[in-house]
Coordinates of N, CA, C and O in Angstrom, one line a residue:
X1 N 25.9 -1.4 -5.2 CA 26.0 -1.3 -3.8 C 27.5 -1.0 -3.5 O 28.4 -1.6 -4.0
X2 N 27.7 0.0 -2.7 CA 29.0 0.4 -2.3 C 29.3 0.0 -0.9 O 28.4 -0.2 -0.1
X3 N 30.6 -0.2 -0.7 CA 31.1 -0.5 0.7 C 31.9 0.6 1.2 O 32.7 1.2 0.5
X4 N 31.7 1.0 2.5 CA 32.4 2.1 3.1 C 32.7 1.8 4.5 O 31.8 1.2 5.2
X5 N 33.9 2.1 5.0 CA 34.2 1.9 6.4 C 33.6 3.0 7.2 O 33.2 4.0 6.7
X6 N 33.5 2.7 8.5 CA 32.9 3.7 9.4 C 33.8 4.9 9.4 O 33.2 6.1 9.4
X7 N 35.1 4.8 9.4 CA 36.0 5.9 9.3 C 35.7 6.7 8.0 O 35.8 8.0 8.0
X8 N 35.5 6.0 6.9 CA 35.3 6.7 5.6 C 34.0 7.5 5.6 O 34.0 8.7 5.1
X9 N 33.0 7.0 6.2 CA 31.7 7.7 6.2 C 31.8 8.9 7.2 O 31.2 9.9 7.0
X10 N 32.6 8.7 8.3 CA 32.7 9.9 9.2 C 33.4 11.0 8.6 O 33.2 12.2 8.9
X11 N 34.4 10.8 7.6 CA 35.1 11.8 6.9 C 34.2 12.6 6.0 O 34.4 13.8 5.8
X12 N 33.3 11.9 5.3 CA 32.5 12.6 4.3 C 31.0 12.1 4.3 O 30.6 11.5 3.3
X13 N 30.3 12.4 5.4 CA 29.0 11.9 5.6 C 28.1 12.4 4.4 O 27.3 11.6 3.9
X14 N 28.1 13.7 4.1 CA 27.2 14.2 3.1 C 27.4 13.6 1.7 O 26.4 13.3 1.0
X15 N 28.6 13.2 1.3 CA 28.8 12.5 0.1 C 28.1 11.2 0.0 O 27.4 10.9 -0.9
X16 N 28.3 10.4 1.1 CA 27.7 9.1 1.1 C 26.2 9.2 1.2 O 25.5 8.4 0.6
X17 N 25.7 10.1 2.0 CA 24.2 10.3 2.1 C 23.6 10.7 0.8 O 22.5 10.4 0.4
X18 N 24.4 11.5 0.0 CA 23.9 11.9 -1.3 C 23.8 10.7 -2.2 O 22.9 10.6 -3.0
X19 N 24.7 9.7 -2.1 CA 24.7 8.5 -2.9 C 23.4 7.7 -2.5 O 22.7 7.2 -3.4
X20 N 23.1 7.6 -1.2 CA 22.0 6.9 -0.7 C 20.7 7.6 -1.2 O 19.8 6.9 -1.7
X21 N 20.7 8.9 -1.2 CA 19.5 9.6 -1.6 C 19.3 9.4 -3.1 O 18.1 9.4 -3.6
X22 N 20.3 9.2 -3.9 CA 20.2 8.9 -5.3 C 19.8 7.5 -5.6 O 19.6 7.1 -6.8
X23 N 19.6 6.7 -4.6 CA 19.1 5.3 -4.7 C 20.1 4.2 -4.5 O 19.8 3.1 -4.6
X24 N 21.3 4.6 -4.2 CA 22.3 3.5 -4.0 C 22.3 3.0 -2.5 O 22.0 3.7 -1.6
X25 N 22.6 1.7 -2.4 CA 22.7 1.1 -1.1 C 24.2 1.2 -0.6 O 25.1 1.0 -1.5
X26 N 24.4 1.4 0.7 CA 25.8 1.4 1.2 C 25.9 0.3 2.3 O 25.0 0.1 3.1
X27 N 27.0 -0.4 2.3 CA 27.3 -1.4 3.3 C 28.4 -0.8 4.2 O 29.5 -0.4 3.7
X28 N 28.1 -0.6 5.5 CA 29.1 -0.1 6.4 C 29.9 -1.3 6.9 O 29.4 -2.3 7.3
X29 N 31.3 -1.0 7.0 CA 32.1 -2.1 7.5 C 33.0 -1.6 8.7 O 33.2 -0.4 8.8
X30 N 33.3 -2.5 9.5 CA 34.3 -2.3 10.6 C 35.3 -3.4 10.5 O 35.0 -4.6 10.5
X31 N 36.6 -3.0 10.4 CA 37.7 -3.9 10.2 C 37.4 -4.8 9.0 O 37.7 -6.0 9.1
X32 N 36.8 -4.3 7.9 CA 36.6 -5.1 6.7 C 35.4 -6.0 6.8 O 35.1 -6.6 5.8
X33 N 34.7 -6.0 7.9 CA 33.5 -6.9 8.0 C 32.2 -6.1 8.0 O 32.1 -5.0 8.6
X34 N 31.2 -6.5 7.2 CA 30.0 -5.7 7.1 C 29.3 -5.7 8.4 O 29.2 -6.8 9.1
X35 N 28.8 -4.5 8.8 CA 28.0 -4.4 10.1 C 26.6 -3.8 9.9 O 25.8 -4.0 10.7
X36 N 26.4 -3.1 8.8 CA 25.1 -2.5 8.6 C 25.0 -2.1 7.1 O 25.9 -2.0 6.4
X37 N 23.7 -2.0 6.7 CA 23.4 -1.6 5.4 C 22.5 -0.3 5.4 O 21.5 -0.3 6.2
X38 N 22.9 0.7 4.7 CA 22.1 1.9 4.6 C 21.4 1.9 3.2 O 22.0 1.8 2.2
X39 N 20.0 1.9 3.3 CA 19.3 1.9 2.0 C 18.4 3.2 2.0 O 18.1 3.8 3.0
X40 N 18.0 3.6 0.7 CA 17.2 4.8 0.6 C 15.8 4.5 1.3 O 15.3 3.4 1.2
X41 N 15.3 5.5 1.9 CA 13.9 5.4 2.6 C 12.9 5.3 1.5 O 11.9 4.6 1.7
X42 N 13.0 6.0 0.4 CA 12.1 6.0 -0.7 C 12.9 5.7 -2.0 O 13.9 6.3 -2.2
X43 N 12.5 4.7 -2.8 CA 13.2 4.4 -4.1 C 13.3 5.7 -4.9 O 12.4 6.5 -4.9
X44 N 14.4 5.9 -5.6 CA 14.7 7.1 -6.4 C 13.6 7.3 -7.4 O 13.2 8.4 -7.7
X45 N 13.0 6.3 -8.0 CA 12.0 6.4 -9.0 C 10.7 7.0 -8.4 O 9.9 7.6 -9.1
X46 N 10.5 6.8 -7.1 CA 9.2 7.3 -6.5 C 9.4 8.7 -5.9 O 8.4 9.2 -5.5
X47 N 10.6 9.3 -6.0 CA 10.8 10.6 -5.4 C 10.3 11.6 -6.3 O 10.5 11.6 -7.5
X48 N 9.6 12.6 -5.8 CA 9.1 13.8 -6.6 C 9.9 15.0 -6.1 O 9.7 15.5 -5.0
X49 N 10.8 15.5 -7.0 CA 11.6 16.7 -6.5 C 10.8 17.9 -6.2 O 11.2 18.8 -5.5
X50 N 9.6 18.0 -6.8 CA 8.7 19.2 -6.5 C 7.9 19.1 -5.3 O 7.3 20.0 -4.8
X51 N 7.8 17.9 -4.7 CA 7.0 17.7 -3.5 C 7.6 18.3 -2.3 O 8.8 18.4 -2.1
X52 N 6.7 18.8 -1.4 CA 7.2 19.4 -0.2 C 7.6 18.2 0.8 O 7.0 17.2 0.8
X53 N 8.6 18.5 1.6 CA 9.0 17.5 2.6 C 8.0 17.5 3.7 O 7.5 18.5 4.2
X54 N 7.8 16.3 4.2 CA 6.9 16.1 5.4 C 7.6 16.5 6.6 O 8.8 16.4 6.8
X55 N 6.9 17.1 7.6 CA 7.5 17.4 8.9 C 8.1 16.2 9.5 O 7.6 15.1 9.4
X56 N 9.2 16.4 10.3 CA 9.9 15.3 11.0 C 8.9 14.6 11.9 O 8.0 15.2 12.5
X57 N 9.0 13.3 11.9 CA 8.1 12.5 12.7 C 6.8 12.1 12.0 O 6.0 11.3 12.6
X58 N 6.5 12.6 10.8 CA 5.3 12.3 10.1 C 5.4 10.9 9.5 O 6.4 10.6 8.9
X59 N 4.4 10.1 9.7 CA 4.4 8.8 9.0 C 3.6 8.9 7.8 O 2.4 9.3 7.8
X60 N 4.3 8.7 6.6 CA 3.6 8.9 5.3 C 2.9 7.6 4.9 O 3.4 6.5 5.1
X61 N 1.7 7.7 4.4 CA 1.0 6.5 3.9 C 1.4 6.2 2.4 O 1.6 7.1 1.6
X62 N 1.6 5.0 2.1 CA 2.0 4.6 0.8 C 0.9 4.9 -0.2 O -0.3 4.8 0.1
X63 N 1.2 5.3 -1.4 CA 0.3 5.6 -2.5 C -0.2 4.3 -3.1 O 0.6 3.4 -3.3
X64 N -1.5 4.2 -3.4 CA -2.0 3.1 -4.2 C -2.5 1.9 -3.4 O -2.7 0.8 -3.9
X65 N -2.7 2.1 -2.1 CA -3.2 1.0 -1.3 C -4.6 0.5 -1.7 O -4.9 -0.6 -1.5
X66 N -5.4 1.4 -2.3 CA -6.8 1.0 -2.7 C -6.9 0.8 -4.2 O -8.0 0.8 -4.7
X67 N -5.8 0.6 -4.8 CA -5.8 0.4 -6.3 C -6.7 -0.7 -6.7 O -6.6 -1.8 -6.1
X68 N -7.7 -0.5 -7.6 CA -8.6 -1.5 -8.0 C -9.8 -1.7 -7.2 O -10.7 -2.5 -7.5
X69 N -9.9 -1.0 -6.1 CA -11.1 -1.2 -5.2 C -12.3 -0.3 -5.6 O -13.4 -0.5 -5.2
X70 N -12.0 0.7 -6.4 CA -13.0 1.7 -6.8 C -13.1 1.7 -8.3 O -12.1 1.6 -9.0
X71 N -14.4 1.8 -8.8 CA -14.6 1.8 -10.3 C -15.2 3.2 -10.6 O -16.1 3.6 -10.0
X72 N -14.6 3.8 -11.6 CA -15.0 5.1 -12.0 C -16.0 4.9 -13.2 O -15.7 4.2 -14.2
X73 N -17.1 5.5 -13.2 CA -18.1 5.4 -14.3 C -17.5 6.0 -15.5 O -16.8 7.0 -15.5
X74 N -17.8 5.4 -16.7 CA -17.2 5.9 -17.9 C -17.7 7.3 -18.2 O -16.9 8.1 -18.9
X75 N -18.9 7.7 -17.8 CA -19.4 9.1 -18.0 C -19.2 10.0 -16.9 O -19.8 11.0 -16.7
X76 N -18.2 9.7 -16.0 CA -18.1 10.4 -14.7 C -17.8 11.9 -14.9 O -18.2 12.7 -14.2
X77 N -17.2 12.3 -16.0 CA -16.9 13.7 -16.2 C -17.8 14.4 -17.2 O -17.6 15.5 -17.6
X78 N -18.9 13.8 -17.6 CA -19.9 14.4 -18.4 C -20.8 15.3 -17.6 O -20.9 15.2 -16.4
X79 N -21.3 16.3 -18.2 CA -22.2 17.3 -17.5 C -23.4 16.6 -16.9 O -23.9 15.6 -17.5
X80 N -23.9 17.1 -15.8 CA -25.0 16.5 -15.1 C -26.3 16.8 -15.9 O -26.3 17.9 -16.6
X81 N -27.3 16.0 -15.8 CA -28.6 16.3 -16.5 C -29.2 17.6 -16.0 O -29.0 17.9 -14.9
X82 N -29.9 18.3 -16.9 CA -30.5 19.6 -16.6 C -31.4 19.5 -15.3 O -31.4 20.3 -14.5
X83 N -32.2 18.4 -15.3 CA -33.1 18.2 -14.2 C -32.4 18.2 -12.8 O -32.8 18.8 -11.8
X84 N -31.3 17.4 -12.8 CA -30.5 17.3 -11.6 C -29.9 18.6 -11.2 O -29.9 19.0 -10.0
X85 N -29.3 19.4 -12.2 CA -28.8 20.7 -11.9 C -29.8 21.6 -11.4 O -29.6 22.4 -10.4
X86 N -31.0 21.5 -11.9 CA -32.1 22.4 -11.5 C -32.4 22.1 -10.0 O -32.6 23.0 -9.2
X87 N -32.4 20.8 -9.6 CA -32.7 20.5 -8.2 C -31.6 21.0 -7.3 O -31.9 21.4 -6.2
X88 N -30.4 20.9 -7.7 CA -29.3 21.4 -6.9 C -29.4 22.9 -6.7 O -29.1 23.4 -5.7
X89 N -29.8 23.6 -7.7 CA -29.8 25.0 -7.7 C -31.1 25.5 -7.1 O -31.3 26.7 -6.9
X90 N -32.1 24.6 -6.8 CA -33.3 25.0 -6.2 C -34.3 25.7 -7.1 O -35.1 26.5 -6.7
X91 N -34.2 25.5 -8.4 CA -35.1 26.1 -9.3 C -36.4 25.3 -9.5 O -36.5 24.1 -9.4

């Protein structure tokens, strides 16, 4: 966690925001006293550099909310039985 004065962050906003984006927390100070903390919106480990950015104002849903609620059958990716395929195809 780094500490930076309001004047310091005003001089080089992009540098400090890059640190936050990399996962670091910043404490803003005024006259040497902490007044605010800037933390990353998404932990660095959860960031996907290849992912597209969401439009401004979009509320993103967290991943994994239904973890453990659904069970996948062990044979889920096996081919369907011929009889069922025939019914789907109308033969």
